């Protein structure tokens, strides 16, 4: 298992639409292992493959708070049903470092996907699980949570991140 570099905004790769996986083979399992390692080492609760530069429709998540790990794997996830009721959560993103904002999303949703072994599963999600899976599925479409903010808030965040990036380059 390898910890990969997480891409940060602005990076055009984060805006790519990820491609469906044909089958969950050795390559995909290795990718999911690396993604999980990368997510744990960054203290995140979720990660989409595109965040490490791979445009595949694969997500890993772990919402457990204690020592016991509870990894979840989602390949080719599809939202089957979403709540008309919304719930608001203060979101952050490993690809938008140190920025947080409230985002309203459907409170509950039903997701169909393939698991680590390629078995078809259905999950009824609510609370943080529902928020997180929708945040991750947005990554598969090249969408970041800052896209839901006002133009002003979004541009301020992008400006900050660009500035932070430019100071890291030694000419
Ligand atoms: O670690 C993460 N925390 C988080 C908090 C609120 C809503 C969504 C998230 S996902 C984020 C990790 C990440 O960027 N996944 O794409
Ligand atoms: Ni994210």
Tab-separated table of C-alpha atoms in Angstrom, residues 1-6 29-42 47 52 54 60:
chain	number	residue	atom	x	y	z
A	1	UNK	CA	0.000	0.000	0.000
A	2	UNK	CA	1.286	3.422	-0.925
A	3	UNK	CA	0.429	6.933	0.174
A	4	UNK	CA	-0.134	9.026	-2.965
A	5	UNK	CA	-0.091	12.788	-3.442
A	6	UNK	CA	-3.535	14.394	-3.199
A	29	UNK	CA	-7.985	-3.446	-5.710
A	30	UNK	CA	-4.417	-2.051	-5.584
A	31	UNK	CA	-5.829	1.403	-6.380
A	32	UNK	CA	-8.426	1.091	-3.571
A	33	UNK	CA	-5.693	-0.012	-1.112
A	34	UNK	CA	-3.530	2.983	-2.059
A	35	UNK	CA	-6.514	5.334	-1.853
A	36	UNK	CA	-7.377	4.088	1.641
A	37	UNK	CA	-3.763	4.543	2.802
A	38	UNK	CA	-3.693	8.026	1.312
A	39	UNK	CA	-7.022	8.937	2.931
A	40	UNK	CA	-5.979	7.673	6.392
A	41	UNK	CA	-2.628	9.449	6.247
A	42	UNK	CA	-4.419	12.730	5.399
A	47	UNK	CA	-11.457	9.937	-1.123
A	52	UNK	CA	-4.877	11.104	-6.674
A	54	UNK	CA	-6.850	8.506	-11.550
A	60	UNK	CA	-13.189	4.861	-0.502
